[in-house]
mmCIF file of C-alpha atoms in Angstrom:
data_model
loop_
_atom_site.group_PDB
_atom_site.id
_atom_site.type_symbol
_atom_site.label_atom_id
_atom_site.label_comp_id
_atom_site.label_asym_id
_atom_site.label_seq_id
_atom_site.Cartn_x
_atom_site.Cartn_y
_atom_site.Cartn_z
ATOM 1 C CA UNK A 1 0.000 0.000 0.000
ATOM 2 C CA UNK A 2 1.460 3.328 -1.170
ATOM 3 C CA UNK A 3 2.361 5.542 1.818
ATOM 4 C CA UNK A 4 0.031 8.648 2.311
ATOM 5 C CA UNK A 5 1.712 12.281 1.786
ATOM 6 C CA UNK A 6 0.685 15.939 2.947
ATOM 7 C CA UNK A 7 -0.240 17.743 0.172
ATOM 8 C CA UNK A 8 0.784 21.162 1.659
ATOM 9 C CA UNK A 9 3.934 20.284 2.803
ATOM 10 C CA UNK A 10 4.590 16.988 0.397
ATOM 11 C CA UNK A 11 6.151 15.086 3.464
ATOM 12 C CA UNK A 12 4.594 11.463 4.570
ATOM 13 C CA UNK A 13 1.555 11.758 6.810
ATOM 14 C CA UNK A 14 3.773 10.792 9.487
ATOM 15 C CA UNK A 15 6.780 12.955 9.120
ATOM 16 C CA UNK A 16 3.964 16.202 7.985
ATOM 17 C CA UNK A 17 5.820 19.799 9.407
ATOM 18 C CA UNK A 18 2.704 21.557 8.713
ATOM 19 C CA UNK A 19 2.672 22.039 12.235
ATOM 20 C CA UNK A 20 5.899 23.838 12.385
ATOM 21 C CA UNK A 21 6.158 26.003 9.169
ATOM 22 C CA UNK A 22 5.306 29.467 10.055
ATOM 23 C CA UNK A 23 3.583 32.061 8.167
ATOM 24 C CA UNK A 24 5.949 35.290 8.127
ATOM 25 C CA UNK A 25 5.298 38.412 6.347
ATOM 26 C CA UNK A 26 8.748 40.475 4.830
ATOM 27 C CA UNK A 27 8.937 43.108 3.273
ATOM 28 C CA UNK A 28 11.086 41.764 0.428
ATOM 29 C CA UNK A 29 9.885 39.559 -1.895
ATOM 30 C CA UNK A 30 11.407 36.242 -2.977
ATOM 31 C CA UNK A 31 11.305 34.546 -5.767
ATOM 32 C CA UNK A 32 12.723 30.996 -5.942
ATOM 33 C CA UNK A 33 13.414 29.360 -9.165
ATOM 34 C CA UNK A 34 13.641 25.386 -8.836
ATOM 35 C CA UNK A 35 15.398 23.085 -11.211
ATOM 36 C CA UNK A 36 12.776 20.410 -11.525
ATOM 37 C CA UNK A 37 15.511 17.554 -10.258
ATOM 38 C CA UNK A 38 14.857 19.077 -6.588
ATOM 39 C CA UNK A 39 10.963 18.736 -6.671
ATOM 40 C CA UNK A 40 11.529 15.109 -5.444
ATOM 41 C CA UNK A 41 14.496 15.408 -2.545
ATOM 42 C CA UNK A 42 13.511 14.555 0.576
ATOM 43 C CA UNK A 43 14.410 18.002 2.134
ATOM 44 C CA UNK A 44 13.606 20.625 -0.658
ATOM 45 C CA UNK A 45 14.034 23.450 1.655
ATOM 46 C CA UNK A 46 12.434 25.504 -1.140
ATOM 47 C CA UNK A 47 9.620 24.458 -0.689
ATOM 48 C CA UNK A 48 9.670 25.076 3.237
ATOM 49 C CA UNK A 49 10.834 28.916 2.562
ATOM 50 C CA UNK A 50 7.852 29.170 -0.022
ATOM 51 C CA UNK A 51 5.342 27.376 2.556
ATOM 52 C CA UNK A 52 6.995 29.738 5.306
ATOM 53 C CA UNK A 53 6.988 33.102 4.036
ATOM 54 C CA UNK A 54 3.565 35.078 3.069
ATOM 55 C CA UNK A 55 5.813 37.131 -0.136
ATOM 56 C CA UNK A 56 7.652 34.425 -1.509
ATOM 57 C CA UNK A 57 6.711 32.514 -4.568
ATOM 58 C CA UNK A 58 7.757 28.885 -5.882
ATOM 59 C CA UNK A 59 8.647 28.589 -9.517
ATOM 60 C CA UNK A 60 9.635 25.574 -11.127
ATOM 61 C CA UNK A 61 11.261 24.527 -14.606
ATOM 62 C CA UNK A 62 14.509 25.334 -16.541
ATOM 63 C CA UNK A 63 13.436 27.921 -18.624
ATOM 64 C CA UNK A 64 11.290 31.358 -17.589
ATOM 65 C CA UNK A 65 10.210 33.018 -20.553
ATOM 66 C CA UNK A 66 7.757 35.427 -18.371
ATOM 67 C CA UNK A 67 9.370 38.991 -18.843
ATOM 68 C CA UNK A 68 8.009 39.512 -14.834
ATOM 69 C CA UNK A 69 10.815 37.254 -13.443
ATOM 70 C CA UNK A 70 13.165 40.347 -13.899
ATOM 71 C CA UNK A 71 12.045 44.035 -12.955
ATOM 72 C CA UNK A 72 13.939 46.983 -11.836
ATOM 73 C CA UNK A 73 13.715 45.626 -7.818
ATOM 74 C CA UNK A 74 14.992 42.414 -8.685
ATOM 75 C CA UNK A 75 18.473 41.315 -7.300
ATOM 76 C CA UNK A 76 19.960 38.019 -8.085
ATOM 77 C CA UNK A 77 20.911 36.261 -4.895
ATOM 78 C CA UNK A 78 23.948 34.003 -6.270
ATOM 79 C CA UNK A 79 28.043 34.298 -5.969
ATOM 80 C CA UNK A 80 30.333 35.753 -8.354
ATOM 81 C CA UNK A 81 33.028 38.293 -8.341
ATOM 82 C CA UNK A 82 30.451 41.323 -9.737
ATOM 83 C CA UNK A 83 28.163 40.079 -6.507
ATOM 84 C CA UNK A 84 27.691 43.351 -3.962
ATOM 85 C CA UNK A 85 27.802 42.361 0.011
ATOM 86 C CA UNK A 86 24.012 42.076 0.569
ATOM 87 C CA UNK A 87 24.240 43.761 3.718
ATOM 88 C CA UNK A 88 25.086 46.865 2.084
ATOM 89 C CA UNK A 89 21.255 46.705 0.240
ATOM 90 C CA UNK A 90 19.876 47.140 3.996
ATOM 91 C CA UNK A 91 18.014 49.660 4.579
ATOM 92 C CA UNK A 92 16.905 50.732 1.105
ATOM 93 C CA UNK A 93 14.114 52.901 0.778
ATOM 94 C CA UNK A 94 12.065 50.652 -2.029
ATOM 95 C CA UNK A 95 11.212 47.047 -1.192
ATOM 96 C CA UNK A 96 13.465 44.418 -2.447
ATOM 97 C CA UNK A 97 12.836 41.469 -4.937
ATOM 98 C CA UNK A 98 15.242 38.178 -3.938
ATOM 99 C CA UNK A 99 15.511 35.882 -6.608
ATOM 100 C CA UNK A 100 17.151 32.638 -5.483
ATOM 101 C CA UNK A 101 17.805 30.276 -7.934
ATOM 102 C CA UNK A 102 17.379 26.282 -6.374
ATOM 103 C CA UNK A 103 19.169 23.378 -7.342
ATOM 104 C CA UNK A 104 23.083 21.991 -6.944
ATOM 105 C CA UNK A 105 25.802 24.316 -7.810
ATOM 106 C CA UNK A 106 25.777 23.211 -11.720
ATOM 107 C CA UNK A 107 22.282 22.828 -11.724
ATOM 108 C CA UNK A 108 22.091 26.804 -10.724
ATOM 109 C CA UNK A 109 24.524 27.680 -12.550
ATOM 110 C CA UNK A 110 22.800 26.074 -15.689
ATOM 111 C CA UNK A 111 19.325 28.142 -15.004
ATOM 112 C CA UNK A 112 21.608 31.085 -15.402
ATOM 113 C CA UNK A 113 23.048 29.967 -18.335
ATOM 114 C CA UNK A 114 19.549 28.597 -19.739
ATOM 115 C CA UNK A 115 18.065 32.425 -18.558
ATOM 116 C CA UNK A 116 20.346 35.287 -19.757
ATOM 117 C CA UNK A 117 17.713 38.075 -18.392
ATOM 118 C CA UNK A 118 18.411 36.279 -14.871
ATOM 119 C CA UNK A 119 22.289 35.565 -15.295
ATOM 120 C CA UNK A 120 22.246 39.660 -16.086
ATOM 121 C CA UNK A 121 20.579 41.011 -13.063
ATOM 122 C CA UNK A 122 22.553 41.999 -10.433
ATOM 123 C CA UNK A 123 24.050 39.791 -7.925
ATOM 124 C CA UNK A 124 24.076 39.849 -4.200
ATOM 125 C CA UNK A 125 26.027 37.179 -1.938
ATOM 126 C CA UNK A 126 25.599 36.805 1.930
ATOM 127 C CA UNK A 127 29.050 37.038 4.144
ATOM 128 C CA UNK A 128 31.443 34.819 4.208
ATOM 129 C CA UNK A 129 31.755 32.271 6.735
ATOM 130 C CA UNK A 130 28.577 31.069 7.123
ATOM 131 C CA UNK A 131 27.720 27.412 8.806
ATOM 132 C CA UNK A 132 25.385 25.339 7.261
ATOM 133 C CA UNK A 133 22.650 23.194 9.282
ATOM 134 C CA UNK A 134 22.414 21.267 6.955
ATOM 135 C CA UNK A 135 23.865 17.698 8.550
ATOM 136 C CA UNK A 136 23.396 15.493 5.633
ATOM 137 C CA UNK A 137 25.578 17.191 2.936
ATOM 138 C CA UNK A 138 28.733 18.199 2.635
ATOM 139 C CA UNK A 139 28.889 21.397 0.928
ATOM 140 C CA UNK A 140 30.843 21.549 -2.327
ATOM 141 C CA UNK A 141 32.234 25.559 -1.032
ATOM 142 C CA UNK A 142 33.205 26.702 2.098
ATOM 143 C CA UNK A 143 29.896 28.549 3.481
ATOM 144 C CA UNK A 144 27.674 26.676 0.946
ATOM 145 C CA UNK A 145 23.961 27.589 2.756
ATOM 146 C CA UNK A 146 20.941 24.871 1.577
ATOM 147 C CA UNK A 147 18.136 27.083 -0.084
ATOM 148 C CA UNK A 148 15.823 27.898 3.090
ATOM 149 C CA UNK A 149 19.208 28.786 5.129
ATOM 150 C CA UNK A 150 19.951 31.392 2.182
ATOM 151 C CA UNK A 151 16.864 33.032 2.684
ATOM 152 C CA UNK A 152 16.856 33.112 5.988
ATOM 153 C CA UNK A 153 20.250 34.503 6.200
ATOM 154 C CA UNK A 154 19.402 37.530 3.510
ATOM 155 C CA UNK A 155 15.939 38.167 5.178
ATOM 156 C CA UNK A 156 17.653 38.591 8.517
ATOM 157 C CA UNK A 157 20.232 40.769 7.183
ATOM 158 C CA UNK A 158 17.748 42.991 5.140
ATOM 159 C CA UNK A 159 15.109 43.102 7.665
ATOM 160 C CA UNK A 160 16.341 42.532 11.066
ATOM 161 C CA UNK A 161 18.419 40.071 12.720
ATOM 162 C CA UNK A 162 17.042 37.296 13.895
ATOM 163 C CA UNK A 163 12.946 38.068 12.186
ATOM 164 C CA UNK A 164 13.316 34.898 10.475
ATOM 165 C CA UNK A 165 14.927 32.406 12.147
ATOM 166 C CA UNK A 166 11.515 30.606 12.889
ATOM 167 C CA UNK A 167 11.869 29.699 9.421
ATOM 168 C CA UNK A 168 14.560 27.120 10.600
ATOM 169 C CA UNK A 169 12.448 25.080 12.857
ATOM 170 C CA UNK A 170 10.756 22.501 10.221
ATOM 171 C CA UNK A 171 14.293 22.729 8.415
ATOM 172 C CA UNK A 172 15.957 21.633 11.537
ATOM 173 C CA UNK A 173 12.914 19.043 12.329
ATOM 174 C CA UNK A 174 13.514 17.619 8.866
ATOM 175 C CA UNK A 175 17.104 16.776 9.188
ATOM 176 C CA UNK A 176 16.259 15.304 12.675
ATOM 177 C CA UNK A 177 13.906 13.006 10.965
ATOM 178 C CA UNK A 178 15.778 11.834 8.403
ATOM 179 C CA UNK A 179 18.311 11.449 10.642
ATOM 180 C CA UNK A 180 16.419 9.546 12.876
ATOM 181 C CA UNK A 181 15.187 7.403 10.095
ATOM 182 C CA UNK A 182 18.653 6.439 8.656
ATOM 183 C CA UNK A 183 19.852 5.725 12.757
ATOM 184 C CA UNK A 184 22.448 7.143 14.425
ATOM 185 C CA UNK A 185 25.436 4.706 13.753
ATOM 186 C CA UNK A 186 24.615 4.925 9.628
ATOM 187 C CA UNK A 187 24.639 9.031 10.314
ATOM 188 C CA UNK A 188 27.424 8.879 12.014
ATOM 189 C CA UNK A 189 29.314 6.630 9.700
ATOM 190 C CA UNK A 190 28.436 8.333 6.378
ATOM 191 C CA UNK A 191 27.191 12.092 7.485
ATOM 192 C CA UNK A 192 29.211 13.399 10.465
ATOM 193 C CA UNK A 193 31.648 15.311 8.752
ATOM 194 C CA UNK A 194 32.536 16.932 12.461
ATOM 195 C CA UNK A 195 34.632 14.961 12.432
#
């Protein structure tokens, strides 16, 4: 018998967050753009920052021919040696517009390269430094942040430290679970890279 899944939060009955995911307003909008390949992880933290956040929107696909992905507000939130500090966008008189592309490193980087209006907005990259949550993958870069920590990061930097941190709660849940479900020695063997 095929197990039974939320549909809001697309999690098995059992493991549903619903319960956790808060409803946040911000004054920025985001816009996340999903390679399709993440629609089926088991974390898709996307999806928990679009469930979470009242002005954020879920897009999903390789290509965005809509001429509204890109307008004058819109800032690119992605790495690269043109990329401003975001913290120096704090404070700015007009609202924001985040978009935050969703995938693997290639798999962003080949959204850009499949969406030259994106790849030619400007960028904005969070500080350096940062420590991921995120248990169950080694990150590719030094600071490498999933999706949902991202957001969370440049919310809290543009809006206030700290606003958005409830956002981390079913993220955190999550990564206990799976833990949980893989057991502690198989974690420990495979994941701990505290070591």
């Amino acid at each position: 018998m095929p197990r039974a899944y939320c549909p809001r939060c697309q999690r098995p009955d059992s493991y549903c967050l619903c319960s956790l995911i808060p409803c946040l307003p911000s004054r920025t909008r985001v816009l996340i753009l999903q390679h399709p390949s993440e629609t089926r992880h088991a974390l898709n933290t996307a999806r928990l920052a679009a469930l979470s956040l009242e002005n954020a929107e879920l897009r999903i696909g390789e290509q965005f021919a809509d001429p509204s992905i890109v307008d004058p507000s819109s800032y690119l939130l992605f790495p690269g040696p043109e990329a401003v500090p975001l913290a120096e966008l704090a404070g700015s008189a007009r609202p924001l517009r985040l978009i935050v592309p969703d995938g693997t490193w290639r798999k962003a980087r080949k959204l850009l390269y499949l969406n030259p209006a994106l790849a030619a907005l400007p960028r904005v990259s969070l500080p350096e430094g940062a420590v991921s949550r995120y248990r169950l993958r080694k990150a590719s870069i030094p600071g490498a942040l999933s999706t949902l920590e991202a957001i969370v990061t440049a919310l809290n930097l543009l809006e206030g430290t700290g606003r958005f941190d409830a956002l981390l709660k079913p993220f955190d849940a999550l990564i206990d679970g799976q833990i949980r479900a893989m057991g502690e020695n198989i974690f420990r063997r495979n994941h701990d890279f505290q070591r």
